[in-house]
PDB file of C-alpha atoms in Angstrom:
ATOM      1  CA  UNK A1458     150.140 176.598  65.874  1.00 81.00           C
ATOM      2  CA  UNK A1459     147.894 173.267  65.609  1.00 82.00           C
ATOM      3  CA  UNK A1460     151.040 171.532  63.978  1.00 86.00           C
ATOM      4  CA  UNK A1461     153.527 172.748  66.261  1.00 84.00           C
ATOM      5  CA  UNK A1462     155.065 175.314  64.129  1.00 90.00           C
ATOM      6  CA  UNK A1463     155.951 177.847  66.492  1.00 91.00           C
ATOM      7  CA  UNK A1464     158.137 180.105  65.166  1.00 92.00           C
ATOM      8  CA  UNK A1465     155.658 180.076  61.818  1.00 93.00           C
ATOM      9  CA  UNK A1466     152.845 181.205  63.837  1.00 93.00           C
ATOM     10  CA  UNK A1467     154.457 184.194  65.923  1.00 94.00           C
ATOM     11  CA  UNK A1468     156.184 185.629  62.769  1.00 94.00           C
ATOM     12  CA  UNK A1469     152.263 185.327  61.201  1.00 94.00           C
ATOM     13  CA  UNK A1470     150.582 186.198  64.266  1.00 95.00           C
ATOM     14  CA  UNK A1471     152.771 189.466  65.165  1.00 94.00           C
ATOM     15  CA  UNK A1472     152.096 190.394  61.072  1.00 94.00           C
ATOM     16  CA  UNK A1473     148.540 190.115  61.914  1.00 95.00           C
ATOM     17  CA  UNK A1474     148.803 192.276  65.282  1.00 94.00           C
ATOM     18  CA  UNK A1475     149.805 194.784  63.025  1.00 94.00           C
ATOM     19  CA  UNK A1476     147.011 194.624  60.930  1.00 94.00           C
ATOM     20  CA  UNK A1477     144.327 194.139  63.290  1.00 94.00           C
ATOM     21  CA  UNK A1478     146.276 195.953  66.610  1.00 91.00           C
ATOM     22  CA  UNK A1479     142.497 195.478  67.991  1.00 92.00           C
ATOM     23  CA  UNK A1480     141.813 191.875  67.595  1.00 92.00           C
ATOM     24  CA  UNK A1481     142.174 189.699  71.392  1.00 91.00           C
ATOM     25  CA  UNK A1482     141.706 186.511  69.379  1.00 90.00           C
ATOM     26  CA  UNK A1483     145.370 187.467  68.044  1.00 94.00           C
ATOM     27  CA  UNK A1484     146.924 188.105  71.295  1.00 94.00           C
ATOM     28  CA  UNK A1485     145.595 184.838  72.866  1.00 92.00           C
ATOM     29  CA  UNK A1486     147.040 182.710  70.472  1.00 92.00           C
ATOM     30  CA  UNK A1487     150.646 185.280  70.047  1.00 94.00           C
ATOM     31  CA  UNK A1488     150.698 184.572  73.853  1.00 92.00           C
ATOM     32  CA  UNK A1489     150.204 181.005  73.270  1.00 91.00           C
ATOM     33  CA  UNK A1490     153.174 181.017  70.827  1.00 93.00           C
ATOM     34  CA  UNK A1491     155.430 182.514  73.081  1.00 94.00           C
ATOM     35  CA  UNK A1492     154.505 180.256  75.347  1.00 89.00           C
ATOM     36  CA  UNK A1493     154.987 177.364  73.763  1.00 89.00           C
ATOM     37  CA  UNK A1494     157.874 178.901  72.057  1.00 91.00           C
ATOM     38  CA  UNK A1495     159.664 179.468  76.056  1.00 88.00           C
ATOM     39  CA  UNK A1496     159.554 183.175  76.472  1.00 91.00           C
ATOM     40  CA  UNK A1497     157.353 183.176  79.512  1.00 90.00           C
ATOM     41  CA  UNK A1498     157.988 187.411  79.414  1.00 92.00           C
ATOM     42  CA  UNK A1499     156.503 188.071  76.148  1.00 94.00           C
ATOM     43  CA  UNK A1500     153.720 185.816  76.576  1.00 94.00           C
ATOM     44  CA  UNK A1501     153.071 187.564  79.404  1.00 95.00           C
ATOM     45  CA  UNK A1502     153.463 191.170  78.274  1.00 95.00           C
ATOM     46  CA  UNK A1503     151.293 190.023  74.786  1.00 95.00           C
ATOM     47  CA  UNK A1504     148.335 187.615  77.265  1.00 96.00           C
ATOM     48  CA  UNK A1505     148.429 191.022  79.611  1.00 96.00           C
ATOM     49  CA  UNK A1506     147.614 193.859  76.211  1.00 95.00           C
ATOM     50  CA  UNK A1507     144.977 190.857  75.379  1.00 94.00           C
ATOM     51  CA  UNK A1508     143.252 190.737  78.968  1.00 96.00           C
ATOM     52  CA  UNK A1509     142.951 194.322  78.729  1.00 95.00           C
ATOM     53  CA  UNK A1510     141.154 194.175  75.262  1.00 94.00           C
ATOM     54  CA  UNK A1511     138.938 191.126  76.177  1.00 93.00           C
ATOM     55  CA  UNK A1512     138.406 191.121  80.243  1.00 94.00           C
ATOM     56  CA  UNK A1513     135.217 188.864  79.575  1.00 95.00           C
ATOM     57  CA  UNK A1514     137.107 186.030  78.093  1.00 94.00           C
ATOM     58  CA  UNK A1515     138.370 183.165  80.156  1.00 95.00           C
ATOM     59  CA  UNK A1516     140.479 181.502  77.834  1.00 93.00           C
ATOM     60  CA  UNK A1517     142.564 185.125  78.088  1.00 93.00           C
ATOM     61  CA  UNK A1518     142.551 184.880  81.869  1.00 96.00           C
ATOM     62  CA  UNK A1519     143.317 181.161  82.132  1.00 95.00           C
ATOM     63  CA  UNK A1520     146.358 181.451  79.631  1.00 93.00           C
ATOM     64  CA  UNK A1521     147.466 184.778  81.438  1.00 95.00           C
ATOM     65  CA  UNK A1522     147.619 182.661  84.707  1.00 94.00           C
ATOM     66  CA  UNK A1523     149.240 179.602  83.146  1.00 93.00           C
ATOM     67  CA  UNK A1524     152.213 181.635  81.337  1.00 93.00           C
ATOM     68  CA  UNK A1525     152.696 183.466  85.556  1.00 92.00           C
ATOM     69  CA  UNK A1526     151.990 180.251  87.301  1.00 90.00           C
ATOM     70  CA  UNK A1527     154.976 178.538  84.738  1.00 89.00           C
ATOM     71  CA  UNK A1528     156.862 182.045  85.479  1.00 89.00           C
ATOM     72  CA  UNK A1529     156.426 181.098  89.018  1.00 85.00           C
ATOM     73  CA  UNK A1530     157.477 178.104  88.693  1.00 82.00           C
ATOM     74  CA  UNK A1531     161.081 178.595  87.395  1.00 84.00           C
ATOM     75  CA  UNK A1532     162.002 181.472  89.657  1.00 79.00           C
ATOM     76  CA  UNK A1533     164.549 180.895  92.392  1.00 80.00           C
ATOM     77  CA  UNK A1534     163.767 181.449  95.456  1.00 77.00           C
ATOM     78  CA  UNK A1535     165.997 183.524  95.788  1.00 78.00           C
ATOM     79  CA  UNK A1536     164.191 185.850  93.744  1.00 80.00           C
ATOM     80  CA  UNK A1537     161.264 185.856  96.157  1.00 78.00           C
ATOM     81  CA  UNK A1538     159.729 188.508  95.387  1.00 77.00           C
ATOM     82  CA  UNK A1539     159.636 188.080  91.806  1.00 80.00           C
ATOM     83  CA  UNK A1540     158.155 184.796  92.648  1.00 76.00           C
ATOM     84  CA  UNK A1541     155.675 185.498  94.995  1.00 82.00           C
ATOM     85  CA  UNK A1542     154.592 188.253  92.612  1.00 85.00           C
ATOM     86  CA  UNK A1543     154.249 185.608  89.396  1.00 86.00           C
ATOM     87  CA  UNK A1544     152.479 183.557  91.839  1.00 82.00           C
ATOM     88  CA  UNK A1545     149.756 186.090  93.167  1.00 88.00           C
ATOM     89  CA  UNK A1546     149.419 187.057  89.536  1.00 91.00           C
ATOM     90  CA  UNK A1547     148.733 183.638  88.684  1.00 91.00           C
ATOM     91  CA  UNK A1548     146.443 183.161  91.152  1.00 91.00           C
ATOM     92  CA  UNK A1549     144.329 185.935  90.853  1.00 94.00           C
ATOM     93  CA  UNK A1550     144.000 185.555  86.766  1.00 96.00           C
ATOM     94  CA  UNK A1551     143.262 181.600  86.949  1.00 96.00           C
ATOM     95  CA  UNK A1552     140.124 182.506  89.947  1.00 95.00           C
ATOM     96  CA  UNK A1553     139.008 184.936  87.297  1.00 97.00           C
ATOM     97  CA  UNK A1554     138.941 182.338  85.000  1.00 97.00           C
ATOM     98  CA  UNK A1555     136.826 179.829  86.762  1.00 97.00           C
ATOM     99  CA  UNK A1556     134.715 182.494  88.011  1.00 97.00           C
ATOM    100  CA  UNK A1557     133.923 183.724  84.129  1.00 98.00           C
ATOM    101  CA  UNK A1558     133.702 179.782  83.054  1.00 97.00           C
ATOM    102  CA  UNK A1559     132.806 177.300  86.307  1.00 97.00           C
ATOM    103  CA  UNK A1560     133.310 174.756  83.780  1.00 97.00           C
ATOM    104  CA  UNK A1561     137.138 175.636  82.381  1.00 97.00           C
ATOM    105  CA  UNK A1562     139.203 172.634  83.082  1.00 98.00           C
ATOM    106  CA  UNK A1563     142.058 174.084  82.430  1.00 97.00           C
ATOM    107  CA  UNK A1564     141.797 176.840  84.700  1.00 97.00           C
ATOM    108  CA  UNK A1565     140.709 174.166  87.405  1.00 97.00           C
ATOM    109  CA  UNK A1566     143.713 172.116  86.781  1.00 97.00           C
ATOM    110  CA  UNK A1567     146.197 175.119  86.861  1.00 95.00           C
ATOM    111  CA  UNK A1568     144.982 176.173  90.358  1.00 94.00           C
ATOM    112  CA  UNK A1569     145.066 172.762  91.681  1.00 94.00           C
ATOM    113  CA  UNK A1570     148.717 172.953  90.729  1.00 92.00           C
ATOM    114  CA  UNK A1571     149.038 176.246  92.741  1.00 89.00           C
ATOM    115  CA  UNK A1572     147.177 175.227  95.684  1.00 89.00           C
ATOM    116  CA  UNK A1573     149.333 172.070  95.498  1.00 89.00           C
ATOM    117  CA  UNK A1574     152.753 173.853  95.085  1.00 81.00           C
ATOM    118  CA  UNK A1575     151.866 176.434  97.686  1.00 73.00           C
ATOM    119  CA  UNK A1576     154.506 176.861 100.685  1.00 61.00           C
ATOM    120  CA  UNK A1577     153.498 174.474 103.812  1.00 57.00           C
ATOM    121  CA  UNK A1578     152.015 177.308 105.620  1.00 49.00           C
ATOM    122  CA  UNK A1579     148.963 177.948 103.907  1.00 57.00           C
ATOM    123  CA  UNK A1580     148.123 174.148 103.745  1.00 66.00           C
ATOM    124  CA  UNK A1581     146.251 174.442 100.884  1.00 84.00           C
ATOM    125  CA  UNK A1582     145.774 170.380  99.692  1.00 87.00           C
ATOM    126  CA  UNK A1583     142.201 170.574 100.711  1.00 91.00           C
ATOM    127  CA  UNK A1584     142.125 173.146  98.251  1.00 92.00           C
ATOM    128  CA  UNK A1585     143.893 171.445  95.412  1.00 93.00           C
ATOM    129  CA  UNK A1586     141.520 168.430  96.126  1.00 96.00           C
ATOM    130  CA  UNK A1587     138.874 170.506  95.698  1.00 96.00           C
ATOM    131  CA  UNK A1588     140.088 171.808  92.380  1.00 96.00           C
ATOM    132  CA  UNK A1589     141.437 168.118  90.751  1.00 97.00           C
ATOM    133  CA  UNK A1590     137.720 166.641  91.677  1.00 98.00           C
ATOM    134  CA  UNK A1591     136.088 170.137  90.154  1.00 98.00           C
ATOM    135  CA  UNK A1592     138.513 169.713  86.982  1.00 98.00           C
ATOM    136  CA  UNK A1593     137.638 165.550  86.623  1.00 98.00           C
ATOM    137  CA  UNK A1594     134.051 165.930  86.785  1.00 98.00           C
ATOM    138  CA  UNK A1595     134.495 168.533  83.948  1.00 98.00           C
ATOM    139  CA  UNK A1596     137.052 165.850  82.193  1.00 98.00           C
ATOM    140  CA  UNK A1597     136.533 162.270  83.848  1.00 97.00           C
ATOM    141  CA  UNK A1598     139.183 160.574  81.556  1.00 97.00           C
ATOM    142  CA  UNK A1599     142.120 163.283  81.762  1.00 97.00           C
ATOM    143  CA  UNK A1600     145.268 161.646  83.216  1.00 97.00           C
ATOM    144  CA  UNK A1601     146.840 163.900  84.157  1.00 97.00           C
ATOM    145  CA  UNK A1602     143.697 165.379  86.585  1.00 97.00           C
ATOM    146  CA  UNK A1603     143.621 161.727  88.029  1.00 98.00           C
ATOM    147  CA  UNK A1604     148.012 161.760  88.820  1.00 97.00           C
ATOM    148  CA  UNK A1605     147.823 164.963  90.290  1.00 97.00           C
ATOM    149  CA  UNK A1606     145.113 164.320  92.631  1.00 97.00           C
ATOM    150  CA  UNK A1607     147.344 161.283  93.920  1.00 96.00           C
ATOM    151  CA  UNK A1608     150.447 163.399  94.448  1.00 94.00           C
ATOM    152  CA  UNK A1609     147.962 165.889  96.289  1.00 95.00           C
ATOM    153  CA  UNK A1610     146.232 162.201  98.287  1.00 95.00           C
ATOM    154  CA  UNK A1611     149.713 161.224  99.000  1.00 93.00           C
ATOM    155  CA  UNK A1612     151.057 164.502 100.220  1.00 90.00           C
ATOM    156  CA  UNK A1613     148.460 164.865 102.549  1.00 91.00           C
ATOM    157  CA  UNK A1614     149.205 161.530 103.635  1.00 91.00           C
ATOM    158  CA  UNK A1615     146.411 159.314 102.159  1.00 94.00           C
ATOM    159  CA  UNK A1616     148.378 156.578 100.629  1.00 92.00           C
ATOM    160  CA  UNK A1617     145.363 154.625  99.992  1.00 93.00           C
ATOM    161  CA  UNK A1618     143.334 157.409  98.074  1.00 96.00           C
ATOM    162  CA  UNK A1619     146.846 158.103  96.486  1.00 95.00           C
ATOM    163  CA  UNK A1620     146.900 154.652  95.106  1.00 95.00           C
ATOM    164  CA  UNK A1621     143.341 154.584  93.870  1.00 96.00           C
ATOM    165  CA  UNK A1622     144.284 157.665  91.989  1.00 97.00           C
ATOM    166  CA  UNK A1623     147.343 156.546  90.629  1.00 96.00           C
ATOM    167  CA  UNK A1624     145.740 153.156  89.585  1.00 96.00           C
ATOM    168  CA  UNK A1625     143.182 154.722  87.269  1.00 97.00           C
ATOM    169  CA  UNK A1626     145.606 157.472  85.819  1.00 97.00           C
ATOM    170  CA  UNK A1627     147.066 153.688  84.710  1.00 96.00           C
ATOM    171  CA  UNK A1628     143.916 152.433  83.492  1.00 96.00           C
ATOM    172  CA  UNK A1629     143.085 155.444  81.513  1.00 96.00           C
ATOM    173  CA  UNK A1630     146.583 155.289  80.199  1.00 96.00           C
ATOM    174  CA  UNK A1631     148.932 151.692  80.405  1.00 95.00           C
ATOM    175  CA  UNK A1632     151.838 153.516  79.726  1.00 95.00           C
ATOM    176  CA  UNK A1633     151.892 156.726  81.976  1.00 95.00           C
ATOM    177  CA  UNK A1634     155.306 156.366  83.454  1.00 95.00           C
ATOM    178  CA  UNK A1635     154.757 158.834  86.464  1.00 95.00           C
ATOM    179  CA  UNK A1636     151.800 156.973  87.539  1.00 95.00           C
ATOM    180  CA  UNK A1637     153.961 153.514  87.521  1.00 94.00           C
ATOM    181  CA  UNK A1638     156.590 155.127  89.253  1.00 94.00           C
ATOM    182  CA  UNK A1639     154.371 156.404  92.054  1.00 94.00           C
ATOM    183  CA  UNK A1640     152.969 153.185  92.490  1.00 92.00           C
ATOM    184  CA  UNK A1641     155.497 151.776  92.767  1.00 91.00           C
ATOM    185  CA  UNK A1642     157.382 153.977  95.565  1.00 89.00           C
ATOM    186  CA  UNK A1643     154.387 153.390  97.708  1.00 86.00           C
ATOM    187  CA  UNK A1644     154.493 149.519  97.332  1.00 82.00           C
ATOM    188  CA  UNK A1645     158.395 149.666  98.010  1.00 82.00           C
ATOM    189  CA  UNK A1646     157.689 151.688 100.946  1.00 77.00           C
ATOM    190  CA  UNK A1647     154.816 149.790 102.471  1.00 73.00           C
ATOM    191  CA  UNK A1648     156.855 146.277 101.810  1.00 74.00           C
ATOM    192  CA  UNK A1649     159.668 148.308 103.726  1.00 72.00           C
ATOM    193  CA  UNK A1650     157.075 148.843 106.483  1.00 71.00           C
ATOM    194  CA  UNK A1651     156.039 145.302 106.295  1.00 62.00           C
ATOM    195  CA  UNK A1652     153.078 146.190 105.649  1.00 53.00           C
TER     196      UNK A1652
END
């Protein structure tokens, strides 16, 4: 799985399920397969068996939420409910997460992501602030911690903290292309405003 051999490590890890049908270490990494793999439904069903086995273990919860927030993700809208299902799902396994392991990055990341993409309604960017600043004083240099929290800045409307975030996601990393695009949208836009 370390060297990206995917379909290796589910034929090896789904022989081992069968040996050891009792083992959660197995299903985490299965469900990490399948998720790297693209089947966001048997990650699911395999992360789900795997909860159930090991309820204590965050790293089970977090990749539970991750595979439902991706699920989430790439459902229509027009499959609402569907959606809106993945999406409580997600939530509710990545808070269980944090809650078992204050100090999971991951899990802090993920939910900034779903406060972030939540509809307009529930206004949830103070949340995903929240969780960004949680996840970087867990991980100071992680990137992509530092972009998001300048897509959250700049969605709220705080160009300038936007920027600031932006400008050390490029200082961690020169070559971060989403970074250098932000930035420069913003500069385009405030030379448009004269500004």
């Amino acid at each position: 799985l370390k060297e990206n051999k995917v379909e290796q490590s589910i034929r090896k890890l789904e022989g081992a399920l069968k040996n050891e049908p009792g083992n959660p270490l197995i299903y985490r990494y299965l469900g990490e397969a399948y998720l790297l793999n693209d089947n966001m439904d048997k990650a699911i069903e395999i992360l789900k068996e795997g909860v159930k086995l090991s309820s204590k273990s965050a790293d089970m919860h977090y990749y539970l939420g991750e595979a439902l927030r991706i699920k989430m993700e790439r459902t229509s809208w027009v499959h609402l409910y569907s959606k809106m299902s993945s999406g409580e799902g997600s939530w509710n396994e990545l808070s269980e997460a944090v809650r078992l392991d204050p100090k999971h990055f991951d899990a802090h990341f993920s939910l900034g992501l779903m406060y972030y993409y939540a509809p307009k309604c529930y206004k949830k960017t103070d949340d995903a602030i929240s969780e960004f600043k949680t996840a970087l004083e867990i991980k100071p240099d992680s990137t992509k911690a530092h972009y998001w929290l300048g897509e959250v800045y700049y969605k709220k409307g705080e160009e300038s903290l936007a920027i600031a975030a932006w400008e050390k996601t490029l200082k961690l990393d020169p070559k971060n292309m989403e970074a250098r695009d932000a930035l420069s949208k913003i500069m385009v836009k405030k030379r448009g405003q004269g500004k």
